[in-house]
PDB file of N, CA and C in Angstrom:
ATOM      1  N   UNK G  24     132.642  55.826 256.987  1.00 76.00           N
ATOM      2  CA  UNK G  24     133.795  56.720 256.171  1.00 76.00           C
ATOM      3  C   UNK G  24     134.899  56.643 256.628  1.00 76.00           C
ATOM      4  N   UNK G  25     136.011  56.668 255.752  1.00 84.00           N
ATOM      5  CA  UNK G  25     137.428  57.014 255.873  1.00 84.00           C
ATOM      6  C   UNK G  25     137.949  58.187 255.921  1.00 84.00           C
ATOM      7  N   UNK G  26     137.946  58.992 257.335  1.00 89.00           N
ATOM      8  CA  UNK G  26     138.032  60.493 257.103  1.00 89.00           C
ATOM      9  C   UNK G  26     139.748  60.351 256.918  1.00 89.00           C
ATOM     10  N   UNK G  27     140.390  59.916 257.597  1.00 88.00           N
ATOM     11  CA  UNK G  27     142.207  59.751 257.017  1.00 88.00           C
ATOM     12  C   UNK G  27     142.701  60.139 255.795  1.00 88.00           C
ATOM     13  N   UNK G  28     141.885  59.565 254.810  1.00 91.00           N
ATOM     14  CA  UNK G  28     142.223  60.291 253.148  1.00 91.00           C
ATOM     15  C   UNK G  28     141.605  61.455 253.195  1.00 91.00           C
ATOM     16  N   UNK G  29     140.927  62.171 253.658  1.00 94.00           N
ATOM     17  CA  UNK G  29     140.459  63.749 253.625  1.00 94.00           C
ATOM     18  C   UNK G  29     141.192  64.597 254.151  1.00 94.00           C
ATOM     19  N   UNK G  30     141.307  65.322 253.161  1.00 96.00           N
ATOM     20  CA  UNK G  30     142.674  66.695 253.490  1.00 96.00           C
ATOM     21  C   UNK G  30     141.684  67.721 254.434  1.00 96.00           C
ATOM     22  N   UNK G  31     142.389  67.900 255.402  1.00 96.00           N
ATOM     23  CA  UNK G  31     142.309  69.370 256.262  1.00 96.00           C
ATOM     24  C   UNK G  31     142.367  70.174 256.254  1.00 96.00           C
ATOM     25  N   UNK G  32     141.304  71.241 256.226  1.00 96.00           N
ATOM     26  CA  UNK G  32     141.389  72.685 256.075  1.00 96.00           C
ATOM     27  C   UNK G  32     143.273  73.152 256.268  1.00 96.00           C
ATOM     28  N   UNK G  33     142.951  74.367 255.373  1.00 95.00           N
ATOM     29  CA  UNK G  33     144.871  75.249 256.191  1.00 95.00           C
ATOM     30  C   UNK G  33     143.817  76.357 257.238  1.00 95.00           C
ATOM     31  N   UNK G  34     144.118  76.679 258.254  1.00 94.00           N
ATOM     32  CA  UNK G  34     143.893  77.638 259.070  1.00 94.00           C
ATOM     33  C   UNK G  34     143.586  78.525 258.233  1.00 94.00           C
ATOM     34  N   UNK G  35     143.781  79.205 257.007  1.00 94.00           N
ATOM     35  CA  UNK G  35     142.977  79.931 256.605  1.00 94.00           C
ATOM     36  C   UNK G  35     141.426  79.941 255.730  1.00 94.00           C
ATOM     37  N   UNK G  36     141.507  78.789 256.228  1.00 95.00           N
ATOM     38  CA  UNK G  36     140.221  78.756 255.236  1.00 95.00           C
ATOM     39  C   UNK G  36     139.012  78.137 255.953  1.00 95.00           C
ATOM     40  N   UNK G  37     139.096  78.519 257.365  1.00 95.00           N
ATOM     41  CA  UNK G  37     138.096  78.324 258.363  1.00 95.00           C
ATOM     42  C   UNK G  37     137.376  79.745 258.289  1.00 95.00           C
ATOM     43  N   UNK G  38     136.827  79.990 257.132  1.00 94.00           N
ATOM     44  CA  UNK G  38     135.899  81.047 257.699  1.00 94.00           C
ATOM     45  C   UNK G  38     134.260  80.430 257.834  1.00 94.00           C
ATOM     46  N   UNK G  39     133.417  81.379 257.500  1.00 95.00           N
ATOM     47  CA  UNK G  39     132.347  81.491 257.761  1.00 95.00           C
ATOM     48  C   UNK G  39     131.721  80.780 256.800  1.00 95.00           C
ATOM     49  N   UNK G  40     131.910  81.142 255.327  1.00 95.00           N
ATOM     50  CA  UNK G  40     131.322  80.876 254.450  1.00 95.00           C
ATOM     51  C   UNK G  40     131.715  79.687 254.118  1.00 95.00           C
ATOM     52  N   UNK G  41     133.300  78.959 254.415  1.00 95.00           N
ATOM     53  CA  UNK G  41     133.156  77.745 254.148  1.00 95.00           C
ATOM     54  C   UNK G  41     132.874  76.345 255.393  1.00 95.00           C
ATOM     55  N   UNK G  42     132.474  77.097 256.533  1.00 97.00           N
ATOM     56  CA  UNK G  42     132.382  75.956 257.176  1.00 97.00           C
ATOM     57  C   UNK G  42     131.034  75.995 257.930  1.00 97.00           C
ATOM     58  N   UNK G  43     129.732  77.138 257.208  1.00 96.00           N
ATOM     59  CA  UNK G  43     128.632  76.934 257.667  1.00 96.00           C
ATOM     60  C   UNK G  43     128.037  76.155 256.651  1.00 96.00           C
ATOM     61  N   UNK G  44     126.809  75.284 257.428  1.00 96.00           N
ATOM     62  CA  UNK G  44     126.820  73.868 256.567  1.00 96.00           C
ATOM     63  C   UNK G  44     126.894  72.952 257.220  1.00 96.00           C
ATOM     64  N   UNK G  45     128.503  73.208 257.084  1.00 97.00           N
ATOM     65  CA  UNK G  45     129.114  71.275 257.440  1.00 97.00           C
ATOM     66  C   UNK G  45     128.907  70.836 258.750  1.00 97.00           C
ATOM     67  N   UNK G  46     128.789  69.309 257.631  1.00 96.00           N
ATOM     68  CA  UNK G  46     128.244  67.996 258.997  1.00 96.00           C
ATOM     69  C   UNK G  46     129.386  67.455 259.801  1.00 96.00           C
ATOM     70  N   UNK G  47     128.471  67.645 260.937  1.00 96.00           N
ATOM     71  CA  UNK G  47     129.898  67.536 261.884  1.00 96.00           C
ATOM     72  C   UNK G  47     129.480  65.286 262.489  1.00 96.00           C
ATOM     73  N   UNK G  48     130.748  65.503 262.550  1.00 95.00           N
ATOM     74  CA  UNK G  48     130.903  63.181 262.790  1.00 95.00           C
ATOM     75  C   UNK G  48     131.136  63.151 264.266  1.00 95.00           C
ATOM     76  N   UNK G  49     131.157  62.342 264.683  1.00 92.00           N
ATOM     77  CA  UNK G  49     131.458  62.087 266.084  1.00 92.00           C
ATOM     78  C   UNK G  49     132.544  61.059 265.939  1.00 92.00           C
ATOM     79  N   UNK G  50     132.701  60.444 267.387  1.00 79.00           N
ATOM     80  CA  UNK G  50     134.195  59.821 267.407  1.00 79.00           C
ATOM     81  C   UNK G  50     133.287  58.411 266.449  1.00 79.00           C
ATOM     82  N   UNK G  51     132.648  58.009 266.843  1.00 79.00           N
ATOM     83  CA  UNK G  51     131.832  56.828 266.258  1.00 79.00           C
ATOM     84  C   UNK G  51     131.279  56.992 264.832  1.00 79.00           C
ATOM     85  N   UNK G  52     131.309  57.915 264.232  1.00 85.00           N
ATOM     86  CA  UNK G  52     131.584  58.327 262.619  1.00 85.00           C
ATOM     87  C   UNK G  52     129.944  58.853 262.833  1.00 85.00           C
ATOM     88  N   UNK G  53     128.921  58.879 263.868  1.00 88.00           N
ATOM     89  CA  UNK G  53     127.654  59.371 263.469  1.00 88.00           C
ATOM     90  C   UNK G  53     127.676  60.553 263.067  1.00 88.00           C
ATOM     91  N   UNK G  54     126.815  61.160 262.414  1.00 92.00           N
ATOM     92  CA  UNK G  54     126.091  62.470 262.427  1.00 92.00           C
ATOM     93  C   UNK G  54     125.832  63.111 263.906  1.00 92.00           C
ATOM     94  N   UNK G  55     126.672  64.539 263.859  1.00 93.00           N
ATOM     95  CA  UNK G  55     126.562  64.727 265.520  1.00 93.00           C
ATOM     96  C   UNK G  55     125.571  66.051 265.355  1.00 93.00           C
ATOM     97  N   UNK G  56     126.208  66.355 264.407  1.00 93.00           N
ATOM     98  CA  UNK G  56     124.520  67.611 263.830  1.00 93.00           C
ATOM     99  C   UNK G  56     125.692  68.679 262.589  1.00 93.00           C
ATOM    100  N   UNK G  57     125.321  69.770 262.317  1.00 94.00           N
ATOM    101  CA  UNK G  57     125.750  70.682 261.566  1.00 94.00           C
ATOM    102  C   UNK G  57     126.101  71.907 262.371  1.00 94.00           C
ATOM    103  N   UNK G  58     127.025  72.686 261.822  1.00 96.00           N
ATOM    104  CA  UNK G  58     127.665  73.681 261.784  1.00 96.00           C
ATOM    105  C   UNK G  58     126.344  75.269 261.672  1.00 96.00           C
ATOM    106  N   UNK G  59     125.908  75.639 262.015  1.00 94.00           N
ATOM    107  CA  UNK G  59     125.150  77.071 262.296  1.00 94.00           C
ATOM    108  C   UNK G  59     125.537  78.043 261.808  1.00 94.00           C
ATOM    109  N   UNK G  60     126.109  78.247 262.585  1.00 94.00           N
ATOM    110  CA  UNK G  60     126.856  79.727 262.160  1.00 94.00           C
ATOM    111  C   UNK G  60     128.291  79.799 262.596  1.00 94.00           C
ATOM    112  N   UNK G  61     129.091  80.519 262.461  1.00 96.00           N
ATOM    113  CA  UNK G  61     130.744  80.557 262.444  1.00 96.00           C
ATOM    114  C   UNK G  61     130.874  82.346 264.071  1.00 96.00           C
ATOM    115  N   UNK G  62     131.350  82.760 264.870  1.00 94.00           N
ATOM    116  CA  UNK G  62     132.131  83.611 264.792  1.00 94.00           C
ATOM    117  C   UNK G  62     133.313  84.043 264.486  1.00 94.00           C
ATOM    118  N   UNK G  63     133.971  85.030 264.178  1.00 92.00           N
ATOM    119  CA  UNK G  63     135.223  85.012 263.906  1.00 92.00           C
ATOM    120  C   UNK G  63     135.832  84.141 262.568  1.00 92.00           C
ATOM    121  N   UNK G  64     136.879  84.082 262.803  1.00 87.00           N
ATOM    122  CA  UNK G  64     137.694  83.355 261.686  1.00 87.00           C
ATOM    123  C   UNK G  64     139.043  82.706 261.867  1.00 87.00           C
ATOM    124  N   UNK G  65     139.487  82.431 261.620  1.00 92.00           N
ATOM    125  CA  UNK G  65     140.791  81.300 261.371  1.00 92.00           C
ATOM    126  C   UNK G  65     140.810  80.348 262.645  1.00 92.00           C
ATOM    127  N   UNK G  66     141.982  80.345 263.472  1.00 92.00           N
ATOM    128  CA  UNK G  66     141.564  79.187 264.555  1.00 92.00           C
ATOM    129  C   UNK G  66     141.102  79.713 265.791  1.00 92.00           C
ATOM    130  N   UNK G  67     140.993  81.084 265.778  1.00 94.00           N
ATOM    131  CA  UNK G  67     140.403  81.733 267.111  1.00 94.00           C
ATOM    132  C   UNK G  67     138.624  81.584 266.677  1.00 94.00           C
ATOM    133  N   UNK G  68     138.112  81.362 265.855  1.00 94.00           N
ATOM    134  CA  UNK G  68     136.875  81.442 266.055  1.00 94.00           C
ATOM    135  C   UNK G  68     135.713  79.999 266.508  1.00 94.00           C
ATOM    136  N   UNK G  69     134.730  80.739 267.198  1.00 96.00           N
ATOM    137  CA  UNK G  69     134.239  79.881 267.585  1.00 96.00           C
ATOM    138  C   UNK G  69     132.956  79.170 266.465  1.00 96.00           C
ATOM    139  N   UNK G  70     132.367  78.215 266.232  1.00 97.00           N
ATOM    140  CA  UNK G  70     132.047  77.561 266.002  1.00 97.00           C
ATOM    141  C   UNK G  70     130.556  77.186 266.578  1.00 97.00           C
ATOM    142  N   UNK G  71     129.230  77.874 266.142  1.00 96.00           N
ATOM    143  CA  UNK G  71     128.360  77.043 266.621  1.00 96.00           C
ATOM    144  C   UNK G  71     127.548  75.973 265.907  1.00 96.00           C
ATOM    145  N   UNK G  72     126.890  74.793 266.697  1.00 95.00           N
ATOM    146  CA  UNK G  72     126.719  73.713 266.265  1.00 95.00           C
ATOM    147  C   UNK G  72     125.674  73.220 266.557  1.00 95.00           C
ATOM    148  N   UNK G  73     124.459  73.355 265.609  1.00 93.00           N
ATOM    149  CA  UNK G  73     123.118  72.718 265.982  1.00 93.00           C
ATOM    150  C   UNK G  73     122.845  70.879 266.453  1.00 93.00           C
ATOM    151  N   UNK G  74     122.936  70.484 267.353  1.00 93.00           N
ATOM    152  CA  UNK G  74     122.967  69.252 267.810  1.00 93.00           C
ATOM    153  C   UNK G  74     122.072  68.487 267.621  1.00 93.00           C
ATOM    154  N   UNK G  75     121.882  67.424 267.132  1.00 83.00           N
ATOM    155  CA  UNK G  75     120.492  67.160 266.599  1.00 83.00           C
ATOM    156  C   UNK G  75     119.267  67.563 266.333  1.00 83.00           C
ATOM    157  N   UNK G  76     117.955  66.824 266.629  1.00 69.00           N
ATOM    158  CA  UNK G  76     117.635  67.653 265.673  1.00 69.00           C
ATOM    159  C   UNK G  76     117.454  66.931 263.979  1.00 69.00           C
ATOM    160  N   UNK G  77     116.465  67.639 263.624  1.00 64.00           N
ATOM    161  CA  UNK G  77     115.984  67.288 262.020  1.00 64.00           C
ATOM    162  C   UNK G  77     115.994  68.645 261.097  1.00 64.00           C
ATOM    163  N   UNK G  78     116.968  69.134 260.437  1.00 62.00           N
ATOM    164  CA  UNK G  78     116.379  70.257 259.379  1.00 62.00           C
ATOM    165  C   UNK G  78     116.565  71.534 260.397  1.00 62.00           C
ATOM    166  N   UNK G  79     117.208  71.479 261.740  1.00 57.00           N
ATOM    167  CA  UNK G  79     116.726  72.897 262.346  1.00 57.00           C
ATOM    168  C   UNK G  79     116.395  72.484 263.612  1.00 57.00           C
ATOM    169  N   UNK G  80     114.826  71.308 263.397  1.00 72.00           N
ATOM    170  CA  UNK G  80     113.908  71.460 264.394  1.00 72.00           C
ATOM    171  C   UNK G  80     114.709  70.216 265.498  1.00 72.00           C
ATOM    172  N   UNK G  81     114.378  71.150 266.842  1.00 82.00           N
ATOM    173  CA  UNK G  81     114.760  70.466 268.151  1.00 82.00           C
ATOM    174  C   UNK G  81     116.142  70.614 268.059  1.00 82.00           C
ATOM    175  N   UNK G  82     116.581  71.400 267.469  1.00 87.00           N
ATOM    176  CA  UNK G  82     118.210  71.016 267.271  1.00 87.00           C
ATOM    177  C   UNK G  82     118.433  72.286 268.559  1.00 87.00           C
ATOM    178  N   UNK G  83     119.623  71.957 269.165  1.00 92.00           N
ATOM    179  CA  UNK G  83     120.559  72.392 270.086  1.00 92.00           C
ATOM    180  C   UNK G  83     121.617  73.365 269.529  1.00 92.00           C
ATOM    181  N   UNK G  84     121.319  74.353 269.792  1.00 94.00           N
ATOM    182  CA  UNK G  84     122.828  75.159 269.653  1.00 94.00           C
ATOM    183  C   UNK G  84     124.083  74.848 270.397  1.00 94.00           C
ATOM    184  N   UNK G  85     124.860  74.717 270.123  1.00 96.00           N
ATOM    185  CA  UNK G  85     126.107  75.178 271.662  1.00 96.00           C
ATOM    186  C   UNK G  85     127.134  75.669 270.658  1.00 96.00           C
ATOM    187  N   UNK G  86     128.175  76.231 271.516  1.00 96.00           N
ATOM    188  CA  UNK G  86     129.612  76.599 271.233  1.00 96.00           C
ATOM    189  C   UNK G  86     130.357  76.369 271.390  1.00 96.00           C
ATOM    190  N   UNK G  87     131.568  75.857 269.953  1.00 95.00           N
ATOM    191  CA  UNK G  87     132.804  74.773 270.607  1.00 95.00           C
ATOM    192  C   UNK G  87     133.778  76.140 269.402  1.00 95.00           C
ATOM    193  N   UNK G  88     134.977  75.646 270.705  1.00 95.00           N
ATOM    194  CA  UNK G  88     136.301  76.698 269.655  1.00 95.00           C
ATOM    195  C   UNK G  88     136.124  75.629 268.479  1.00 95.00           C
ATOM    196  N   UNK G  89     136.720  76.209 267.279  1.00 96.00           N
ATOM    197  CA  UNK G  89     136.908  75.628 265.823  1.00 96.00           C
ATOM    198  C   UNK G  89     137.743  74.464 266.170  1.00 96.00           C
ATOM    199  N   UNK G  90     139.530  74.900 267.254  1.00 94.00           N
ATOM    200  CA  UNK G  90     140.538  73.988 267.261  1.00 94.00           C
ATOM    201  C   UNK G  90     139.454  72.545 268.130  1.00 94.00           C
ATOM    202  N   UNK G  91     138.359  72.406 268.703  1.00 94.00           N
ATOM    203  CA  UNK G  91     137.567  71.213 268.683  1.00 94.00           C
ATOM    204  C   UNK G  91     137.296  70.155 267.918  1.00 94.00           C
ATOM    205  N   UNK G  92     137.439  70.990 266.517  1.00 96.00           N
ATOM    206  CA  UNK G  92     136.688  70.159 265.440  1.00 96.00           C
ATOM    207  C   UNK G  92     137.883  70.021 264.335  1.00 96.00           C
ATOM    208  N   UNK G  93     138.487  68.964 263.665  1.00 96.00           N
ATOM    209  CA  UNK G  93     138.908  68.732 262.269  1.00 96.00           C
ATOM    210  C   UNK G  93     137.874  68.854 261.592  1.00 96.00           C
ATOM    211  N   UNK G  94     138.251  70.083 260.820  1.00 97.00           N
ATOM    212  CA  UNK G  94     137.481  70.257 259.596  1.00 97.00           C
ATOM    213  C   UNK G  94     138.415  69.816 258.063  1.00 97.00           C
ATOM    214  N   UNK G  95     138.006  69.300 257.190  1.00 97.00           N
ATOM    215  CA  UNK G  95     138.454  68.578 256.270  1.00 97.00           C
ATOM    216  C   UNK G  95     137.278  68.788 254.819  1.00 97.00           C
ATOM    217  N   UNK G  96     137.920  68.387 253.824  1.00 96.00           N
ATOM    218  CA  UNK G  96     136.913  67.807 252.672  1.00 96.00           C
ATOM    219  C   UNK G  96     137.135  66.701 252.235  1.00 96.00           C
ATOM    220  N   UNK G  97     135.875  66.187 251.970  1.00 94.00           N
ATOM    221  CA  UNK G  97     135.782  64.835 251.450  1.00 94.00           C
ATOM    222  C   UNK G  97     135.700  64.811 250.178  1.00 94.00           C
ATOM    223  N   UNK G  98     136.471  63.868 249.270  1.00 92.00           N
ATOM    224  CA  UNK G  98     136.355  63.098 247.990  1.00 92.00           C
ATOM    225  C   UNK G  98     135.518  64.274 246.322  1.00 92.00           C
ATOM    226  N   UNK G  99     134.204  64.734 247.163  1.00 93.00           N
ATOM    227  CA  UNK G  99     133.365  65.280 246.257  1.00 93.00           C
ATOM    228  C   UNK G  99     133.483  67.047 247.104  1.00 93.00           C
ATOM    229  N   UNK G 100     134.647  67.226 247.752  1.00 94.00           N
ATOM    230  CA  UNK G 100     135.365  68.551 248.002  1.00 94.00           C
ATOM    231  C   UNK G 100     134.519  68.839 249.073  1.00 94.00           C
ATOM    232  N   UNK G 101     133.068  67.984 249.869  1.00 94.00           N
ATOM    233  CA  UNK G 101     132.547  68.771 250.591  1.00 94.00           C
ATOM    234  C   UNK G 101     133.334  69.336 251.729  1.00 94.00           C
ATOM    235  N   UNK G 102     132.800  70.109 252.469  1.00 97.00           N
ATOM    236  CA  UNK G 102     133.575  70.419 253.780  1.00 97.00           C
ATOM    237  C   UNK G 102     132.991  70.090 255.468  1.00 97.00           C
ATOM    238  N   UNK G 103     133.404  69.088 256.074  1.00 97.00           N
ATOM    239  CA  UNK G 103     132.610  68.126 256.526  1.00 97.00           C
ATOM    240  C   UNK G 103     133.608  68.040 258.286  1.00 97.00           C
ATOM    241  N   UNK G 104     133.405  68.167 259.243  1.00 97.00           N
ATOM    242  CA  UNK G 104     134.461  67.868 260.349  1.00 97.00           C
ATOM    243  C   UNK G 104     133.957  67.199 261.186  1.00 97.00           C
ATOM    244  N   UNK G 105     135.060  65.998 261.995  1.00 96.00           N
ATOM    245  CA  UNK G 105     135.094  64.972 262.855  1.00 96.00           C
ATOM    246  C   UNK G 105     135.792  65.821 264.099  1.00 96.00           C
ATOM    247  N   UNK G 106     134.898  65.202 265.331  1.00 94.00           N
ATOM    248  CA  UNK G 106     135.169  65.431 266.783  1.00 94.00           C
ATOM    249  C   UNK G 106     135.324  63.927 267.707  1.00 94.00           C
ATOM    250  N   UNK G 107     135.989  64.109 268.440  1.00 91.00           N
ATOM    251  CA  UNK G 107     135.858  63.323 269.647  1.00 91.00           C
ATOM    252  C   UNK G 107     135.103  62.886 270.444  1.00 91.00           C
ATOM    253  N   UNK G 108     133.650  64.460 269.842  1.00 91.00           N
ATOM    254  CA  UNK G 108     133.187  63.767 271.208  1.00 91.00           C
ATOM    255  C   UNK G 108     132.066  63.268 270.577  1.00 91.00           C
ATOM    256  N   UNK G 109     130.887  62.881 271.659  1.00 90.00           N
ATOM    257  CA  UNK G 109     130.131  61.927 271.374  1.00 90.00           C
ATOM    258  C   UNK G 109     128.527  63.305 271.386  1.00 90.00           C
ATOM    259  N   UNK G 110     127.357  62.724 270.762  1.00 89.00           N
ATOM    260  CA  UNK G 110     126.665  63.647 270.930  1.00 89.00           C
ATOM    261  C   UNK G 110     125.804  63.558 272.228  1.00 89.00           C
ATOM    262  N   UNK G 111     125.563  62.627 273.154  1.00 90.00           N
ATOM    263  CA  UNK G 111     125.792  63.271 274.529  1.00 90.00           C
ATOM    264  C   UNK G 111     126.190  63.986 275.291  1.00 90.00           C
ATOM    265  N   UNK G 112     127.804  64.146 274.770  1.00 93.00           N
ATOM    266  CA  UNK G 112     128.954  65.403 275.218  1.00 93.00           C
ATOM    267  C   UNK G 112     128.274  66.852 274.824  1.00 93.00           C
ATOM    268  N   UNK G 113     127.917  66.750 274.078  1.00 93.00           N
ATOM    269  CA  UNK G 113     127.498  68.107 272.952  1.00 93.00           C
ATOM    270  C   UNK G 113     126.048  68.206 273.734  1.00 93.00           C
ATOM    271  N   UNK G 114     125.206  67.734 274.061  1.00 90.00           N
ATOM    272  CA  UNK G 114     124.088  67.948 273.906  1.00 90.00           C
ATOM    273  C   UNK G 114     124.070  68.728 275.760  1.00 90.00           C
ATOM    274  N   UNK G 115     124.941  68.125 276.088  1.00 93.00           N
ATOM    275  CA  UNK G 115     125.330  68.267 278.057  1.00 93.00           C
ATOM    276  C   UNK G 115     125.630  70.011 277.664  1.00 93.00           C
ATOM    277  N   UNK G 116     126.258  70.176 276.725  1.00 94.00           N
ATOM    278  CA  UNK G 116     126.964  71.956 276.723  1.00 94.00           C
ATOM    279  C   UNK G 116     125.398  73.114 276.861  1.00 94.00           C
ATOM    280  N   UNK G 117     126.012  73.800 277.720  1.00 93.00           N
ATOM    281  CA  UNK G 117     125.106  74.932 277.775  1.00 93.00           C
ATOM    282  C   UNK G 117     124.646  75.586 276.719  1.00 93.00           C
ATOM    283  N   UNK G 118     123.412  75.473 276.528  1.00 94.00           N
ATOM    284  CA  UNK G 118     122.662  75.925 274.766  1.00 94.00           C
ATOM    285  C   UNK G 118     123.590  77.567 274.627  1.00 94.00           C
ATOM    286  N   UNK G 119     123.857  77.579 273.349  1.00 92.00           N
ATOM    287  CA  UNK G 119     123.935  78.863 272.908  1.00 92.00           C
ATOM    288  C   UNK G 119     123.138  80.174 272.690  1.00 92.00           C
ATOM    289  N   UNK G 120     123.048  80.950 273.181  1.00 85.00           N
ATOM    290  CA  UNK G 120     121.896  82.099 273.120  1.00 85.00           C
ATOM    291  C   UNK G 120     122.955  83.514 272.206  1.00 85.00           C
ATOM    292  N   UNK G 121     121.964  83.876 271.612  1.00 71.00           N
ATOM    293  CA  UNK G 121     122.507  85.093 270.684  1.00 71.00           C
ATOM    294  C   UNK G 121     122.298  85.893 271.446  1.00 71.00           C
ATOM    295  N   UNK G 122     122.959  87.274 271.343  1.00 64.00           N
ATOM    296  CA  UNK G 122     123.353  88.533 271.929  1.00 64.00           C
ATOM    297  C   UNK G 122     122.864  89.254 271.656  1.00 64.00           C
ATOM    298  N   UNK G 123     121.582  89.657 271.697  1.00 55.00           N
ATOM    299  CA  UNK G 123     120.724  91.174 270.458  1.00 55.00           C
ATOM    300  C   UNK G 123     121.175  92.249 271.734  1.00 55.00           C
TER     301      UNK G 123
END
């Protein structure tokens, strides 16, 4: 997939409703996982990514800053993100635990 032609989201568009469910692509254009949920909005938000697994089964949630991800829309208008990380790097991160 050629992401260079995709339109980047503006900081105002970095909202949970838009980002949740977005697929994350790694440096080699492999699917790394998808956005589980987002804390906050705009450039200060934290994105919780489910890494690996299939449809949430066996996936590991990790928290990353939204600034580490390049969110954009493809030709069909669906939101996705590109990162320079590899799946191995994300899987090595500490697991994000929900605070109850």
